[in-house]
Tab-separated table of C-alpha atoms in Angstrom:
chain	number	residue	atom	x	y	z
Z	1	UNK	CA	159.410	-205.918	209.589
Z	2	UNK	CA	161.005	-204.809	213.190
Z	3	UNK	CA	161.533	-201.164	214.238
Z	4	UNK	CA	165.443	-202.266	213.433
Z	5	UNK	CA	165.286	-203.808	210.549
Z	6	UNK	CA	163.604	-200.599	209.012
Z	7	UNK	CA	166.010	-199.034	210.522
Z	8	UNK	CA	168.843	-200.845	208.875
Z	9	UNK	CA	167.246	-200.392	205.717
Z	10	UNK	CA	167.143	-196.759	206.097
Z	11	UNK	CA	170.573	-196.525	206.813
Z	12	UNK	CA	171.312	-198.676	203.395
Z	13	UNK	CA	169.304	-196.224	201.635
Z	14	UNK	CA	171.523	-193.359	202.899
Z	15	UNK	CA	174.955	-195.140	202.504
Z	16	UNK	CA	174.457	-196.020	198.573
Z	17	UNK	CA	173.183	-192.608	198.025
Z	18	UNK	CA	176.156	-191.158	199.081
Z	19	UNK	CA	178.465	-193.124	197.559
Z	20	UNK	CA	178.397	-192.342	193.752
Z	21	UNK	CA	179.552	-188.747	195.479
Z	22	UNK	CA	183.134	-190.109	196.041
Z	23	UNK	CA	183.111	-191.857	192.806
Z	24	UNK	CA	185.037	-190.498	189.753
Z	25	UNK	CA	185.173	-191.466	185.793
Z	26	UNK	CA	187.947	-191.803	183.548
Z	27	UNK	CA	188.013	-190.848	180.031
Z	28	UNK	CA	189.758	-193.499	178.129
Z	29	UNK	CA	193.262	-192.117	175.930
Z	30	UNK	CA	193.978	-193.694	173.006
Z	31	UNK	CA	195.058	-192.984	168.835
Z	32	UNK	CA	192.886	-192.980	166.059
Z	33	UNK	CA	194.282	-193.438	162.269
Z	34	UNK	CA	193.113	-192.442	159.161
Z	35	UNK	CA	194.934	-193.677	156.351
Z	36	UNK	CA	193.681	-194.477	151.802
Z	37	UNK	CA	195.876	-196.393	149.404
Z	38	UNK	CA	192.896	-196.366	146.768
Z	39	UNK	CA	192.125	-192.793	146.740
Z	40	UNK	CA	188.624	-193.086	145.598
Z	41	UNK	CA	187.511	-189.776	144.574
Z	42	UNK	CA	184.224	-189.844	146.381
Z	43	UNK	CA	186.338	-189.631	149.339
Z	44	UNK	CA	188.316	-186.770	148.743
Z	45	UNK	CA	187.007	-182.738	148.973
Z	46	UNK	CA	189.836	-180.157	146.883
Z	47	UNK	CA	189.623	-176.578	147.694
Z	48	UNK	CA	192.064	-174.329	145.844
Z	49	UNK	CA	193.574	-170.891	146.263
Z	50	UNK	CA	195.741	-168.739	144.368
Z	51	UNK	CA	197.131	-165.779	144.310
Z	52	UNK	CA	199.229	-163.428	141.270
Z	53	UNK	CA	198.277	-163.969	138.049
Z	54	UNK	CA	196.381	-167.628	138.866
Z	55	UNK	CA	196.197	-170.969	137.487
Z	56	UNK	CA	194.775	-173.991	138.725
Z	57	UNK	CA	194.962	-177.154	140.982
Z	58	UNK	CA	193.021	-180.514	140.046
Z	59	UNK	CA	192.998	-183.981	141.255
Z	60	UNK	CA	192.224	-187.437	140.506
Z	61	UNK	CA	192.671	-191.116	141.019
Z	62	UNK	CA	195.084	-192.758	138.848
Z	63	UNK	CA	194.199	-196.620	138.663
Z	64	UNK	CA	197.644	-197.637	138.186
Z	65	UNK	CA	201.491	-196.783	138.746
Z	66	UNK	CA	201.592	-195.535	142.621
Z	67	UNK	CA	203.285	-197.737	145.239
Z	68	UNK	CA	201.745	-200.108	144.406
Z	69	UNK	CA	198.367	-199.781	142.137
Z	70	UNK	CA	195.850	-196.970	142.701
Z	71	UNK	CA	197.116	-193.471	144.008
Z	72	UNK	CA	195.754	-189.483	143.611
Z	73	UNK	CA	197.251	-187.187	141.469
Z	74	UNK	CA	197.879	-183.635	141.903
Z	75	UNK	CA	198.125	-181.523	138.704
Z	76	UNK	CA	199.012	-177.850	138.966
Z	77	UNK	CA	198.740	-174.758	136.609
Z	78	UNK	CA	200.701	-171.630	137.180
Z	79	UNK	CA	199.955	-168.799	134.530
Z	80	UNK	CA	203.454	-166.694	134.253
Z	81	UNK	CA	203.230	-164.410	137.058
Z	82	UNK	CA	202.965	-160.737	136.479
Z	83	UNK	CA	205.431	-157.701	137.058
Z	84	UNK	CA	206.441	-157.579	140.498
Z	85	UNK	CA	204.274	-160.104	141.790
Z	86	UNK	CA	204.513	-163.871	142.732
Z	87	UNK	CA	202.907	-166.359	141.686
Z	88	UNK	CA	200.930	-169.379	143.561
Z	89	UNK	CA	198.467	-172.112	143.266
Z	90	UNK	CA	197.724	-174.061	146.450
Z	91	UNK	CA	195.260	-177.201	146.915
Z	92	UNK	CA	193.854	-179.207	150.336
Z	93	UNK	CA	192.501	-182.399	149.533
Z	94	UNK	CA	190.126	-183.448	152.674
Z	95	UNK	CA	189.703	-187.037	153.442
Z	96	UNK	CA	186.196	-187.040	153.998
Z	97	UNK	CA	185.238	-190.288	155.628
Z	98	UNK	CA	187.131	-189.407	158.970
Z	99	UNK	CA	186.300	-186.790	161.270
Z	100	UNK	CA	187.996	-186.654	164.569
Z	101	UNK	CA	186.056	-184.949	167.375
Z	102	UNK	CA	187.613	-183.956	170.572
Z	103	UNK	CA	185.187	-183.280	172.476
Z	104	UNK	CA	183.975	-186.903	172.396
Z	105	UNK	CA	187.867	-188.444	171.704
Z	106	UNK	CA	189.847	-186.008	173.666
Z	107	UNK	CA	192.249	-183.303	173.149
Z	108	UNK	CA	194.679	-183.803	170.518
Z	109	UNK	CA	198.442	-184.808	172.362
Z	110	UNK	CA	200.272	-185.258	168.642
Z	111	UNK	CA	199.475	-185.686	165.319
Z	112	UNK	CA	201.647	-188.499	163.084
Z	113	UNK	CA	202.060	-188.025	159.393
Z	114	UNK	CA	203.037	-189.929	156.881
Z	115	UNK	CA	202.905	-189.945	152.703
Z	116	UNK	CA	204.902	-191.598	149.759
Z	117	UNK	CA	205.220	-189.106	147.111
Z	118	UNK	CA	206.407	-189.061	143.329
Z	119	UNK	CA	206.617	-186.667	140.376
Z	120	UNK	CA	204.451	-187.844	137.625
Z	121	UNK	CA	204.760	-185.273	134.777
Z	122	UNK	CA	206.850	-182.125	133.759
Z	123	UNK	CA	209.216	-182.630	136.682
Z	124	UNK	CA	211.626	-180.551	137.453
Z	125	UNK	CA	213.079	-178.443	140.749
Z	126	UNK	CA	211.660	-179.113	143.844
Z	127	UNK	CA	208.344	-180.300	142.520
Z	128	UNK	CA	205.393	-180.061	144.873
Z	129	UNK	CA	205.056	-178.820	148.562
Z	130	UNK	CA	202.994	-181.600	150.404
Z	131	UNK	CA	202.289	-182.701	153.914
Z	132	UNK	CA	199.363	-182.774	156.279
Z	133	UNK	CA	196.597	-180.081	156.023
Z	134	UNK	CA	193.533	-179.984	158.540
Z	135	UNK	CA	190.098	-178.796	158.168
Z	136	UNK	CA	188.634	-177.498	161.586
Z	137	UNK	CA	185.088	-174.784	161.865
Z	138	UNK	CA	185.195	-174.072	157.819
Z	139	UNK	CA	188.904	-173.010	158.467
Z	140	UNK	CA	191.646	-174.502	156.474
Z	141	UNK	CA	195.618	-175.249	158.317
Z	142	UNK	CA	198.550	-176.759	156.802
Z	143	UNK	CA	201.951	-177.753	157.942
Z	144	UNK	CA	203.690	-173.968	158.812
Z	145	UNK	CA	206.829	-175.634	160.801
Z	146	UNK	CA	208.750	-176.965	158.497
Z	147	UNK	CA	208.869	-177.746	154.434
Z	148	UNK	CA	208.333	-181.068	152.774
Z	149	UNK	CA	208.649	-180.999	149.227
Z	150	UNK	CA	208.024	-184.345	146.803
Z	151	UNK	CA	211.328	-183.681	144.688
Z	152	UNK	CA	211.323	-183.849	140.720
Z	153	UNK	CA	212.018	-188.129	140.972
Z	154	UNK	CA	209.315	-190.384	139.106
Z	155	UNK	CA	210.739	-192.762	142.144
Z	156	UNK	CA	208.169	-193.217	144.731
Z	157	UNK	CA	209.535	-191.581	148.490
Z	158	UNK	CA	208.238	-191.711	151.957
Z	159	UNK	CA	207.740	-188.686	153.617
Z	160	UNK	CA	206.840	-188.779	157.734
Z	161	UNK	CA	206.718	-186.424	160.340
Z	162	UNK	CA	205.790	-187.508	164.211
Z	163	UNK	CA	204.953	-185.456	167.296
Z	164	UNK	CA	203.061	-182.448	165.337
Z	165	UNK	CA	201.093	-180.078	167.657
Z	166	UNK	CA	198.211	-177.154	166.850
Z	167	UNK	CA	201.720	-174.973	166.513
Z	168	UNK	CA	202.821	-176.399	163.412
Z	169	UNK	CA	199.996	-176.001	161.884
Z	170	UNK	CA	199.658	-172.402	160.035
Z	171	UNK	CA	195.639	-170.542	158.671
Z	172	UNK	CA	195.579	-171.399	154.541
Z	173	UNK	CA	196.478	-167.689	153.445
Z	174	UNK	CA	197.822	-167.661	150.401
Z	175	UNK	CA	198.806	-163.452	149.369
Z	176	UNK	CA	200.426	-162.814	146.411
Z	177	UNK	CA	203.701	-161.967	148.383
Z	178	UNK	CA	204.793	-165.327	148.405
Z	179	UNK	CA	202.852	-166.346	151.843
Z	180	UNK	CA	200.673	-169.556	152.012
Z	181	UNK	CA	199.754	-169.370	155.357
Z	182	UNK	CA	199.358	-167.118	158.238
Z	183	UNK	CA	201.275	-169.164	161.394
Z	184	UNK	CA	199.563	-166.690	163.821
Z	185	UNK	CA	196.373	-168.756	163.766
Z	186	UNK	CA	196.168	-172.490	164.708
Z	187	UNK	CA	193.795	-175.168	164.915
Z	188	UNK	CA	192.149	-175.681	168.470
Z	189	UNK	CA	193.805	-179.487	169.654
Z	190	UNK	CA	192.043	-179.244	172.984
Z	191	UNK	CA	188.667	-180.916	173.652
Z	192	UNK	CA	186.933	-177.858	173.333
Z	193	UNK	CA	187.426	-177.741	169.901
Z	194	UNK	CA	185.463	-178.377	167.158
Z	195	UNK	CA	185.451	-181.630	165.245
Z	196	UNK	CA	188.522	-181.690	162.657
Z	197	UNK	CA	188.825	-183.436	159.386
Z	198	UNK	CA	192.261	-184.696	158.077
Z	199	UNK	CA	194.199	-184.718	154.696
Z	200	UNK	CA	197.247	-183.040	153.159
Z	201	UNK	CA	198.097	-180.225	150.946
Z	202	UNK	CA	200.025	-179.395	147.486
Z	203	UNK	CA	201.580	-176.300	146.301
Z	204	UNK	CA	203.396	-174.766	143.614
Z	205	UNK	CA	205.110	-170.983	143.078
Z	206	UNK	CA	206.462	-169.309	140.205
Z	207	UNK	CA	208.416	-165.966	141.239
Z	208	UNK	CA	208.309	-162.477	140.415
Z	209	UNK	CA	207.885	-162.141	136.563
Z	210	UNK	CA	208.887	-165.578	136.337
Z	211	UNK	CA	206.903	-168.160	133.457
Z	212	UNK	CA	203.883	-170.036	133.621
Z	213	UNK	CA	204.712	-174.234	133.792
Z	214	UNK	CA	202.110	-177.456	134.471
Z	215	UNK	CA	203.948	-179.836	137.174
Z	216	UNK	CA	201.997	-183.463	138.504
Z	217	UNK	CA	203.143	-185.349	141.228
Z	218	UNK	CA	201.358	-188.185	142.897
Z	219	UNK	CA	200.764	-189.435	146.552
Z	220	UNK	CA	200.075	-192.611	147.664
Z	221	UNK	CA	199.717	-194.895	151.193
Z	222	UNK	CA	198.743	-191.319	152.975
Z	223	UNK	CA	198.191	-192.247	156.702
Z	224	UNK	CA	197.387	-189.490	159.832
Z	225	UNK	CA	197.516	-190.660	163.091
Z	226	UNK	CA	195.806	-188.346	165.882
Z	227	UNK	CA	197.186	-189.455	169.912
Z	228	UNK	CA	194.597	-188.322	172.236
Z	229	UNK	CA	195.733	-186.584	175.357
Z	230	UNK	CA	196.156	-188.980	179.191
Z	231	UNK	CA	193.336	-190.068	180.940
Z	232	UNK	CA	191.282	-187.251	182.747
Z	233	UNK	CA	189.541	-187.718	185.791
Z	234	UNK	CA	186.289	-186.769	185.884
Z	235	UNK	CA	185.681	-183.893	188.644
Z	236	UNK	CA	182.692	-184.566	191.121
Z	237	UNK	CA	181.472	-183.089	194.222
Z	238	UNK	CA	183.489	-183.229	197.571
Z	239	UNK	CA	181.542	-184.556	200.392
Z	240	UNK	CA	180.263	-181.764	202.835
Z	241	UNK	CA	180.831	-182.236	206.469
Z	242	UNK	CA	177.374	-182.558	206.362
Z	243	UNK	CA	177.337	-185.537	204.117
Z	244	UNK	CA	180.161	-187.087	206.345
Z	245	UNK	CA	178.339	-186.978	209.334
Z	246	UNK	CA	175.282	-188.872	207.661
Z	247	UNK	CA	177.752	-190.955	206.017
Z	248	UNK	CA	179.276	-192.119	209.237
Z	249	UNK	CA	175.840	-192.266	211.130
Z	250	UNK	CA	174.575	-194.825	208.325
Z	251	UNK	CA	177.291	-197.065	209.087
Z	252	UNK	CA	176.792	-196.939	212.937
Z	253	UNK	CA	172.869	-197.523	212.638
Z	254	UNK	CA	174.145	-200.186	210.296
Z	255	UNK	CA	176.607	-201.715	212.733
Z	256	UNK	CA	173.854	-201.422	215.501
Z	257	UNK	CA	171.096	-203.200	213.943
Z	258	UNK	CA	173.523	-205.857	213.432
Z	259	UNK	CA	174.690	-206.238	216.410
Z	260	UNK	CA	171.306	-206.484	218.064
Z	261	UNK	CA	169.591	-209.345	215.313
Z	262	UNK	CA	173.128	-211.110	216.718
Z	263	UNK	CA	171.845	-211.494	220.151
């Protein structure tokens, strides 16, 4: 090997060590969906509050009769609620075999919901409040933005809602005064935040000394769509003047040795 050849290799050696310096990576954007029409109940985690004088929230699969065949079915038990006090009984039902993480997905642009709902037995009123709920560090959030409610029809509806952000999303806090939710606390969307499971929520009320009633209403074809945020570039070093200077002497020792093997 001549004195320039070594040379030229030398100067390779610097250039490609340099390079990956100016490089940067992209984190790919993109949506991710979780969505049941069977409603198995392996799948499914309920966790229920109340508040007043009680009553309970259970849920179950129903083989039959949801839009179409299999759906789950929500079944709530308000006791008649006590002298100057409300009444509530509120249920999340956690989908448990999707879990979106964003610090390996991204941070959370929008969140997509969408449900078909029906009263099933003792309907009456409004029936059931429904729509998305989120479970995020052992912390429970429903929809605090706006009210859904099924309705007292045995006729199967659609219920959607598009472009929801960590703000409509309120803490589970369910108080005796009426409140299910405290809409000072949020879930964290950005990709610092921990890993969030997705589902939806069902709630009934009976006012102050009002009576105790048993109301069902089912949900079917729930989907949750979860839009990451755009593409970040990955930040990486600047070069130094330093590293310029080699940089450009690599490329003249490289154009050099060249040039001499050419003559």
């Amino acid at each position: 090997m001549t004195r320039s050849t070594r040379r030229t290799n030398t100067a390779f050696a610097w250039l490609f060590s340099l390079i990956p310096l100016v490089l940067a990576t992209v984190s790919p954007a993109g949506a991710q969906t979780a969505s049941d029409n069977t409603f198995l109940d392996a799948n499914w985690a309920l966790t229920q509050f109340t508040a007043g004088n009680g009553g309970s929230s259970t849920a179950a699969q129903s083989l039959a009769g949801g839009n179409p065949g299999a759906f789950r079915n929500v079944t709530d038990v308000l006791n008649a609620a006590p002298v100057g006090l409300n009444t509530i009984v509120l249920s999340t039902s956690i989908y448990t075999p999707f879990t979106y993480n964003p610090a390996v997905s991204g941070a959370i642009a929008s969140i997509n919901y969408s449900e078909d709902a029906a009263c099933t037995a003792s309907c009456f009123g409004s029936g059931q409040s429904t729509g998305p709920a989120l479970l995020q560090g052992g912390n429970r959030y429903i929809l605090s933005s706006s009210t859904v409610i099924t309705g007292p029809s045995a006729t199967w509806t659609n219920h959607a809602l598009s472009g929801l952000t960590a703000a409509d999303f309120g803490l589970v806090n369910v108080t005796a005064g009426g409140s299910i939710f405290d809409n000072t606390q949020h879930p964290n969307f950005s990709a610092g935040g921990a890993p969030i499971q997705l589902g939806f929520f069902r709630a009934n009320g009976t006012s102050v000394s009002g009576p105790g009633y048993t109301l069902s209403a089912g949900i079917d074809n729930w989907q949750v769509t979860v839009a990451a945020g755009a593409p970040a570039a990955t930040i990486v070093p600047t070069l130094s003047e330093w590293s310029i200077a080699a940089l450009a002497l690599a490329i003249a020792l490289i154009g050099f040795a060249w040039t001499r093997r050419m003559r």
